Structure formats: structure tokens, C-alpha cells
mmCIF file of C-alpha atoms and ligand atoms in Angstrom:
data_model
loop_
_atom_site.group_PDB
_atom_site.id
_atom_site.type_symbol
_atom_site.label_atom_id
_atom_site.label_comp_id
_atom_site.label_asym_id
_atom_site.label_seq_id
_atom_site.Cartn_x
_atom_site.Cartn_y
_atom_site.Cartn_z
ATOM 1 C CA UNK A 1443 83.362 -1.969 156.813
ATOM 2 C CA UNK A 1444 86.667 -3.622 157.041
ATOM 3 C CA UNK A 1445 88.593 -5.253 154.446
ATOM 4 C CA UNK A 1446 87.977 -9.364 154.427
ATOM 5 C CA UNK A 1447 90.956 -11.280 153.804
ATOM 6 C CA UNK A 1448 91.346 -12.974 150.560
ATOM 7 C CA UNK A 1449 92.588 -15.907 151.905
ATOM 8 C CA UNK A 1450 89.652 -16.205 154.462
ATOM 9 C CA UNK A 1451 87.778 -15.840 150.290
ATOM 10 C CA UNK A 1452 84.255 -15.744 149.586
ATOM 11 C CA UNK A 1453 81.912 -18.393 150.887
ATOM 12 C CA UNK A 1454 79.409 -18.909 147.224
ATOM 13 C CA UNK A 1455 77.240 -15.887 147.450
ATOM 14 C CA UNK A 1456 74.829 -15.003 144.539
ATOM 15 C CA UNK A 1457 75.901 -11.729 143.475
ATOM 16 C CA UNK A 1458 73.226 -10.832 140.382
ATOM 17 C CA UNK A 1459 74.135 -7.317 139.409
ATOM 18 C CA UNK A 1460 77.585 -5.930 138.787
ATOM 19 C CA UNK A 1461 78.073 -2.334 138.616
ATOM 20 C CA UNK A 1462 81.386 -0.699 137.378
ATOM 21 C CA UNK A 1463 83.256 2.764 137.769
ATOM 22 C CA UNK A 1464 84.345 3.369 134.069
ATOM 23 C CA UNK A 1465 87.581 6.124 135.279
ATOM 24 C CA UNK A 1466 90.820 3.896 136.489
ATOM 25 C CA UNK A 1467 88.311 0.616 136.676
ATOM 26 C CA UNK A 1468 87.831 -0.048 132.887
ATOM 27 C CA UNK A 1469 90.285 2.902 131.679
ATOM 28 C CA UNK A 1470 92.917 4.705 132.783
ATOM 29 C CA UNK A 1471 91.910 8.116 131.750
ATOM 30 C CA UNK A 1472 92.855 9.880 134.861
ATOM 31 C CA UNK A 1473 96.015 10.355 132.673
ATOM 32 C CA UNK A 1474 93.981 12.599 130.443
ATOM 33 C CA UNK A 1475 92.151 14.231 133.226
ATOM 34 C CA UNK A 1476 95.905 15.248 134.990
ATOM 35 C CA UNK A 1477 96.858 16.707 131.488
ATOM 36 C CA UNK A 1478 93.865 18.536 130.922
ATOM 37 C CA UNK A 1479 93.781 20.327 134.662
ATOM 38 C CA UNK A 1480 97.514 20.477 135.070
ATOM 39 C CA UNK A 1481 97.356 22.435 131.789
ATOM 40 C CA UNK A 1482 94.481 24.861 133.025
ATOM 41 C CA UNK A 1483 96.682 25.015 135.967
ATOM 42 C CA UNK A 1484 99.903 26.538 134.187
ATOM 43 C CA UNK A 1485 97.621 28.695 132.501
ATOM 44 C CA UNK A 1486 96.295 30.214 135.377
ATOM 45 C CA UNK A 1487 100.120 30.437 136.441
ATOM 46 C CA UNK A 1488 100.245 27.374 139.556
ATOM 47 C CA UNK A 1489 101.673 23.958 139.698
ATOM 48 C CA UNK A 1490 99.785 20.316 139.484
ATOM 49 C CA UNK A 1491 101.279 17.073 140.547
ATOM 50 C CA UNK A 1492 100.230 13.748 140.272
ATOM 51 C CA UNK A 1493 100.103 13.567 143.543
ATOM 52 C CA UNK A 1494 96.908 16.401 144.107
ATOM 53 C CA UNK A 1495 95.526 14.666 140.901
ATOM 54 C CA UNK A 1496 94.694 11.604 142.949
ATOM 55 C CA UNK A 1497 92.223 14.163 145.266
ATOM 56 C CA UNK A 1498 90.235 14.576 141.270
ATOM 57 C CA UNK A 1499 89.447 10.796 141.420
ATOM 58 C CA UNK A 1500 85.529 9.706 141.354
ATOM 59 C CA UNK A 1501 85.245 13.629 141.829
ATOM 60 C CA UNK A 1502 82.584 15.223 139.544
ATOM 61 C CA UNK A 1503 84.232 18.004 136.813
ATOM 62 C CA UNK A 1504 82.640 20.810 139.186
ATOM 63 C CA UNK A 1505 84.587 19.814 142.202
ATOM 64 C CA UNK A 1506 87.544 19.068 140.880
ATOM 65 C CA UNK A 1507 87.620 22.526 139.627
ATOM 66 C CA UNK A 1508 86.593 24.008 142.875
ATOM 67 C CA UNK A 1509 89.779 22.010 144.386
ATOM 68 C CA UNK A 1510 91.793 22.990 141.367
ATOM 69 C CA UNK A 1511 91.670 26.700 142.292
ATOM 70 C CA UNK A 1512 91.702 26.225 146.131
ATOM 71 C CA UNK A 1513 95.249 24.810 145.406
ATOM 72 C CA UNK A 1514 96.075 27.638 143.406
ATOM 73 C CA UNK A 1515 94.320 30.209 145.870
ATOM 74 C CA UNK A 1516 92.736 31.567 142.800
ATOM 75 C CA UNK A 1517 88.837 33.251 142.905
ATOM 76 C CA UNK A 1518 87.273 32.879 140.036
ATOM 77 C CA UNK A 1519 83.617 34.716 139.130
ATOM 78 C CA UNK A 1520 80.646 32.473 137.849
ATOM 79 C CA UNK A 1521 81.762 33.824 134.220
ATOM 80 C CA UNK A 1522 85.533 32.309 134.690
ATOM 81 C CA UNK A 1523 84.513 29.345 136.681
ATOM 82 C CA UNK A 1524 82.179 28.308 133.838
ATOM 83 C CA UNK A 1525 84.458 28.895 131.127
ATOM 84 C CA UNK A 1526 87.159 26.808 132.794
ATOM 85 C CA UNK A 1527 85.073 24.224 132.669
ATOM 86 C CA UNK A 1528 84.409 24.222 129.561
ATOM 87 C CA UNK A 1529 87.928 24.903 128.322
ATOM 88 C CA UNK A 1530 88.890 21.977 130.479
ATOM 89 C CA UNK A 1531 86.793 19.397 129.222
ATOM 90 C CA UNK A 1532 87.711 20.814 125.386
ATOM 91 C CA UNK A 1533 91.243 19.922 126.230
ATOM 92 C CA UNK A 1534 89.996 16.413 127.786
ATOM 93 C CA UNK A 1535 88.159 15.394 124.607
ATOM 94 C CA UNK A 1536 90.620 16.410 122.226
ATOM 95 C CA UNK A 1537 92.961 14.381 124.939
ATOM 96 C CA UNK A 1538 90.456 11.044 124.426
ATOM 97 C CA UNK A 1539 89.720 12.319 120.879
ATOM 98 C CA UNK A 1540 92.097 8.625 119.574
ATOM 99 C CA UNK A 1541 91.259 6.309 122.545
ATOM 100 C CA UNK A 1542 90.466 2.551 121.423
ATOM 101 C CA UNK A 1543 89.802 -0.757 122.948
ATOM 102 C CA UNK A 1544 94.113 -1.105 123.176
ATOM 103 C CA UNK A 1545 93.199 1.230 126.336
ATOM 104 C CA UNK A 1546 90.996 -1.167 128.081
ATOM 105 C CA UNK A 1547 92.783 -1.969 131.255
ATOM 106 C CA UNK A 1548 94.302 -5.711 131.716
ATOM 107 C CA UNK A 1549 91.564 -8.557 131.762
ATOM 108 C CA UNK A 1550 88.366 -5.987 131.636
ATOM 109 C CA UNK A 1551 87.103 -8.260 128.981
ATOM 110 C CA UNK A 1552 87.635 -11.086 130.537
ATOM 111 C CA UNK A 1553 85.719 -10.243 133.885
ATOM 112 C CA UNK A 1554 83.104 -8.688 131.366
ATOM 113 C CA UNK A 1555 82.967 -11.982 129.115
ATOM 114 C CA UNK A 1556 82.878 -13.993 132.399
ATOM 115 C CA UNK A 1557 80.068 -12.505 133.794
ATOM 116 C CA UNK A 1558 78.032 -12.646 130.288
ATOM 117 C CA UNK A 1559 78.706 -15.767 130.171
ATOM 118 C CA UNK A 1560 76.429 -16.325 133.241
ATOM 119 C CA UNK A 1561 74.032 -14.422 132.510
ATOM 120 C CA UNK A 1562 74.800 -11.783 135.555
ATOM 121 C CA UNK A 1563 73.150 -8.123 134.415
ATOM 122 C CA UNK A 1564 75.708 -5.189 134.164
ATOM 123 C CA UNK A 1565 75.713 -1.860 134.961
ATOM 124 C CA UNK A 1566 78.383 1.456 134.962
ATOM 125 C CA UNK A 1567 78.031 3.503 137.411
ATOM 126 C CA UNK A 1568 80.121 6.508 136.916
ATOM 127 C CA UNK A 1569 80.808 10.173 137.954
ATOM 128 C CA UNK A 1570 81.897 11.336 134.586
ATOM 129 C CA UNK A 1571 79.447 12.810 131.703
ATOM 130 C CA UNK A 1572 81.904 11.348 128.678
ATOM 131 C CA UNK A 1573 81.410 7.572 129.935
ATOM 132 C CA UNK A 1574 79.173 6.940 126.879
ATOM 133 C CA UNK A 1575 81.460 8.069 124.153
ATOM 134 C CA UNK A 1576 84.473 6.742 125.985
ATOM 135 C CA UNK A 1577 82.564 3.387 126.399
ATOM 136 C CA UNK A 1578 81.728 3.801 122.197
ATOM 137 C CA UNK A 1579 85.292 4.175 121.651
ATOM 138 C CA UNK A 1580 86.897 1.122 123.609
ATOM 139 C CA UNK A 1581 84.086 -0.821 122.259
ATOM 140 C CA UNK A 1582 82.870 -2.057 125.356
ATOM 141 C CA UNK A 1583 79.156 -0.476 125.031
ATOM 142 C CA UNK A 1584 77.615 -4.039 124.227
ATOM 143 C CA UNK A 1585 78.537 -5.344 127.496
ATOM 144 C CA UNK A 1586 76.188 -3.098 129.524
ATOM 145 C CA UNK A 1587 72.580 -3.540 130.400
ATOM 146 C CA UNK A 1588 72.440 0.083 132.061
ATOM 147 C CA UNK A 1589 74.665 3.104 132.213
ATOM 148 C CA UNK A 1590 74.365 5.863 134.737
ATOM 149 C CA UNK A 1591 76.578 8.296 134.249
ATOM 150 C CA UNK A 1592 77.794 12.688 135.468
ATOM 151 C CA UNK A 1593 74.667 13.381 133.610
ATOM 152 C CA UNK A 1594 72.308 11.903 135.373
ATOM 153 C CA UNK A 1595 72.993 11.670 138.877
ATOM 154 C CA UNK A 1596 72.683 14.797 141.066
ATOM 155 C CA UNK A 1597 74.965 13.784 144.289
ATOM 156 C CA UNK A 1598 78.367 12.952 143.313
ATOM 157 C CA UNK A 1599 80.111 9.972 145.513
ATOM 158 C CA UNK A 1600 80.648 9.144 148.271
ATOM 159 C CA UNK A 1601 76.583 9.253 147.961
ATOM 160 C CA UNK A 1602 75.508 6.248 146.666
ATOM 161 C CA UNK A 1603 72.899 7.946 144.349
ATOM 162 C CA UNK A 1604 75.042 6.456 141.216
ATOM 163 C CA UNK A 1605 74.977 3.307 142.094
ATOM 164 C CA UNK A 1606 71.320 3.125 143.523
ATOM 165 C CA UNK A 1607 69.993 4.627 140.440
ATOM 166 C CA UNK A 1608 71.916 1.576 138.173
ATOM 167 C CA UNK A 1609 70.494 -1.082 140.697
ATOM 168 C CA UNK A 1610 66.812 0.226 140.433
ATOM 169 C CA UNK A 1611 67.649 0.515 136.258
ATOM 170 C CA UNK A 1612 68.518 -3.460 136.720
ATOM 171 C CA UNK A 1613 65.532 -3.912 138.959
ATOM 172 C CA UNK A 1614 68.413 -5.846 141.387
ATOM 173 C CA UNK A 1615 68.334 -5.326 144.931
ATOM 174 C CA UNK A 1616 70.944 -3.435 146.042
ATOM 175 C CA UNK A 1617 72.319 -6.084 148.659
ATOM 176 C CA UNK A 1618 72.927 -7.964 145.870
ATOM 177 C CA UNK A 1619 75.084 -6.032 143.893
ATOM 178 C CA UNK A 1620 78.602 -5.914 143.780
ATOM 179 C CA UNK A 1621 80.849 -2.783 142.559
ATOM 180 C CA UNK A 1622 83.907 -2.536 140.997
ATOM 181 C CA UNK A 1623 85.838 0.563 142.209
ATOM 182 C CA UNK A 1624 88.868 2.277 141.968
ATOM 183 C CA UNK A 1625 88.363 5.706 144.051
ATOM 184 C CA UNK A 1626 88.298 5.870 147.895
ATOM 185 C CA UNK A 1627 84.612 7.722 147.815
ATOM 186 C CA UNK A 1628 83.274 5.230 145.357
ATOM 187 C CA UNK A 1629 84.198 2.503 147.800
ATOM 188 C CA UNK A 1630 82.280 4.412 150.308
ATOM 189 C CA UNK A 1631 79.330 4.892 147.921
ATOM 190 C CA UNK A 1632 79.034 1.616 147.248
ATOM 191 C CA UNK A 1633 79.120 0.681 151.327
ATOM 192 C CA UNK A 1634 76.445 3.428 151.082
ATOM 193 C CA UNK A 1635 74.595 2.155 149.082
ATOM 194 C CA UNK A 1636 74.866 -1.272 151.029
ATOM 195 C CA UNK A 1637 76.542 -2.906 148.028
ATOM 196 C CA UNK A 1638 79.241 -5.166 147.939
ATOM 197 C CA UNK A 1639 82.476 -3.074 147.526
ATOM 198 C CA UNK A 1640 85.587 -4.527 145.316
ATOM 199 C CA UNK A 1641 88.318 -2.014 145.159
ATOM 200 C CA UNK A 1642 90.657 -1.975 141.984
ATOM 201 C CA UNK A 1643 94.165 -0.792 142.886
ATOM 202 C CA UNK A 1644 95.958 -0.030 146.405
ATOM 203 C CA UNK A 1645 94.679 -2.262 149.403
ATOM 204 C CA UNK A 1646 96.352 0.840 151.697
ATOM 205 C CA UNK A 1647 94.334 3.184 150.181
ATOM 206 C CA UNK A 1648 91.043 1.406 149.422
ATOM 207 C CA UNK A 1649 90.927 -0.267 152.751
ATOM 208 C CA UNK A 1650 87.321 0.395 153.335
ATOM 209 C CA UNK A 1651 86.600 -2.103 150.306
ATOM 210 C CA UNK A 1652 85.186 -5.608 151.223
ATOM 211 C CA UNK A 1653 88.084 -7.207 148.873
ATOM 212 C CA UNK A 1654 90.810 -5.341 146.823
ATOM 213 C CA UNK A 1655 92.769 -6.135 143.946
ATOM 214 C CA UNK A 1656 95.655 -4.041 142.441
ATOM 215 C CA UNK A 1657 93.707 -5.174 139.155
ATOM 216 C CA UNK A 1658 91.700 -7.553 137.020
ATOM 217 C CA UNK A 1659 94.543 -9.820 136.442
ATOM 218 C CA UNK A 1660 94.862 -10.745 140.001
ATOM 219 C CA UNK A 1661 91.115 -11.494 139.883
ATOM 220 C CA UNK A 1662 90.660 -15.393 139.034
ATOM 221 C CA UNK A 1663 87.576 -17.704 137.777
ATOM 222 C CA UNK A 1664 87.703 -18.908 141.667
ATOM 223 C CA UNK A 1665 86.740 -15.815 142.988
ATOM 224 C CA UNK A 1666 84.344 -14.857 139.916
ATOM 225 C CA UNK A 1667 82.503 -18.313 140.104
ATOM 226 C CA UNK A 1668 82.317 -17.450 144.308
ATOM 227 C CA UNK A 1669 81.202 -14.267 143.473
ATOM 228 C CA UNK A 1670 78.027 -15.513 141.676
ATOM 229 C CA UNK A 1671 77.144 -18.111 143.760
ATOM 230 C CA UNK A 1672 78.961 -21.209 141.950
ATOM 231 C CA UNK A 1673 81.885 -23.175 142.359
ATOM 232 C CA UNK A 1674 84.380 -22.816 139.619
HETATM 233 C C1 LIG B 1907 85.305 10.439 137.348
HETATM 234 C C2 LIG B 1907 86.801 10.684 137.389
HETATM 235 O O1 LIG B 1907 85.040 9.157 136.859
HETATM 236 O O2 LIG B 1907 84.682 11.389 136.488
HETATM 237 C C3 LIG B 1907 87.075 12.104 137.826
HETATM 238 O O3 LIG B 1907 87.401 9.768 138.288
HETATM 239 C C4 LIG B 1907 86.352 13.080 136.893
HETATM 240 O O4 LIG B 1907 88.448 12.353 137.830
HETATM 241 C C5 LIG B 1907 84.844 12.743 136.884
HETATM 242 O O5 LIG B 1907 86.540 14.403 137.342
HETATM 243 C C6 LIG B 1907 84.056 13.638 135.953
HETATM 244 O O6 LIG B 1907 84.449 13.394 134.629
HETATM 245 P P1 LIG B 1907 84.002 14.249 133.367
HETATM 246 O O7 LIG B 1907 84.380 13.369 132.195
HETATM 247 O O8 LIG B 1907 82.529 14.458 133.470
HETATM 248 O O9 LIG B 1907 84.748 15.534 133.416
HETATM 249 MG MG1 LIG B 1908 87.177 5.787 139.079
#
């Protein structure tokens, strides 16, 4: 699927369910996610960059691990690979222990109000098994009609199992669901799943995505009121 251009825009197309990534969608935590690995990392005496954190995103806590130690050409047994999960993810909470809604990316709420405000259902669809106490802490728990999260969802993307599973929750079709996505295998999970694919960030990199936006501030009440089938 090939990107559309915006300028060619939307025809009005009745969009009921929106389904969003939580991880660099609503909140940048792949900030705390870098800090957390890169610090497992040192300890296991290898380098992280930025850079190789961008292979972690949309990537479930298991396989980012498994990548983790390829780059540092490190075996682990089941023992060590187990408790490096766990000492990761103690070093991520204590990381998101003070998050609040001032983390909320630019214009979430707005999109979120937006939508509400026409009655569209919501959904998160997301790879990681802290969505629901990040979502408690930025205060944007309200907004959702379903949440499918890392706990509940057995294929991680680019299978569209996370995003199937939240249609079928909203009893919406997937064809007519749209996701909001910042990772280049969510994109493709959503195409997967035969949903329409809005990527949030670089148009290079999430060129698979049926529109993309570096983020919600570029996203106007023109192309929302398209979106759901009305003109604005
Ligand atoms: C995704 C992030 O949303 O969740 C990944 O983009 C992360 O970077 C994954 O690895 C799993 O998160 P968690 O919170 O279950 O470790
Ligand atoms: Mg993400």
C-alpha cells in the first residue's frame, strides 16, 4: 500500500472505529525504554545508541531483548534471559514511576476530544503490557472504549492480531477502522489487518502508511471531519 498524497486528501469516508498505538503515538516513552535497555546494556558491558533503539519500536519486551543481546553478541541461559527482563522493566517503571498528562504528546487531546465529540468508538491497540497504568497516569483512560494491550495479544506486530482483537472488542468492522501509528510494523499490522493506516512521525520511514503526519498538530478538523465521513 502506497502512501496517498495529502493534497490529493480524503474524499468523506465514514471511518467508525479509531484504534491507537499508545508508545511514540500518545507518549513518548521510547525515551524511557532507551534508558532502561541502554542501561542493561552497559551492565552487560556493550554500547546502545539511539539509533539501534529505533529497531525496539512496536517490538514486544521479549524481542527487544533478544535483539538487545544479538547486538551485544551476548548468550544468555533461560535463567539470565528472564531475569533481564525483569530487571529491565524494574528500571522502566521506576523510569515512568512520575509520568503525567504534561507528557501527552502535542494535540492528543484534541484528536481524542474531536472524535468524542462525534461519537466515533476508541480503541488502543498496543504492544506494551504497562499501557494501562501509563494510560492511568496521563489521564487519558476515560477516552477509551477498549484497550488491548502486551498482555493480551499473542503475535506481536507486524501481525495484525492487536488491532483485530480491538476491532472485534468494538464490534467495528475492520475496513472501517482507522489506526494511528508510529512504528514501521504497526503500519504494516494495521495494512494487515486491512485497516486504514495513519502514520505519526517520518513520511520516509512510514511510507507504507495510507497518510502520515510528523504529528497531531499537523492533523486539522478538515482531515478529522473527512475522516468520519463529514465535511468540516
Ligand atoms: C511498544 C514499544 O509499544 O511496547 C516497544 O514501542 C516496547 O518499544 C513494547 O518494547 C513493549 O513494552 P513493555 O512496556 O511491555 O515492555
Ligand atoms: Mg509505537
Amino acid at each position: 500500500m502506497g502512501r496517498t498524497d495529502f493534497n490529493e486528501s480524503l474524499k468523506p469516508m465514514k471511518k467508525t472505529g479509531f484504534i491507537f498505538d499508545l508508545d511514540g503515538v500518545i507518549v513518548d516513552t521510547a525515551k524511557y525504554h532507551y534508558l532502561a535497555w541502554r542501561k542493561l546494556a552497559n551492565e552487560l558491558g556493550f554500547e546502545f545508541t539511539q539509533e539501534q533503539n529505533e529497531l525496539f519500536k512496536g517490538v514486544s519486551r521479549k524481542r527487544c531483548l533478544e535483539i538487545l543481546l544479538e547486538i551485544g553478541g551476548i548468550k544468555a541461559t533461560q535463567q539470565q534471559f528472564n531475569s533481564w527482563l525483569v530487571e529491565k522493566n524494574e528500571d522502566y517503571l521506576s523510569l515512568i514511576e512520575k509520568m503525567d498528562e504534561s507528557e501527552v504528546l502535542p494535540d492528543v487531546q484534541k484528536v481524542l476530544q474531536f472524535l468524542k465529540k462525534h461519537n466515533m468508538p476508541l480503541g488502543l491497540g498496543s504492544a506494551s503490557k504497562n499501557a494501562r497504568p501509563i494510560l492511568e497516569k496521563v489521564k487519558l483512560m476515560d477516552y477509551f472504549d477498549t484497550i488491548v494491550d502486551g498482555t493480551q495479544v499473542t503475535k506481536a506486530k507486524p501481525d495484525p492480531e492487536v488491532f483485530l482483537l480491538a476491532a472485534a472488542q468494538m464490534g467495528i468492522a475492520p475496513r472501517e477502522c482507522t489506526v494511528f501509528e508510529d512504528a514501521v510494523a504497526g503500519i504494516e499490522a494495521a495494512n494487515n489487518a486491512g485497516m486504514l493506516s495513519i502514520g505519526i512521525g517520518d513520511k520516509k520511514v512510514l511510507s507504507e502508511a495510507k497518510f502520515v503526519f510528523a504529528d497531531f498538530t499537523e492533523m486539522g478538523d478538515q482531515f478529522l471531519s473527512r475522516l468520519i465521513g463529514q465535511t468540516p
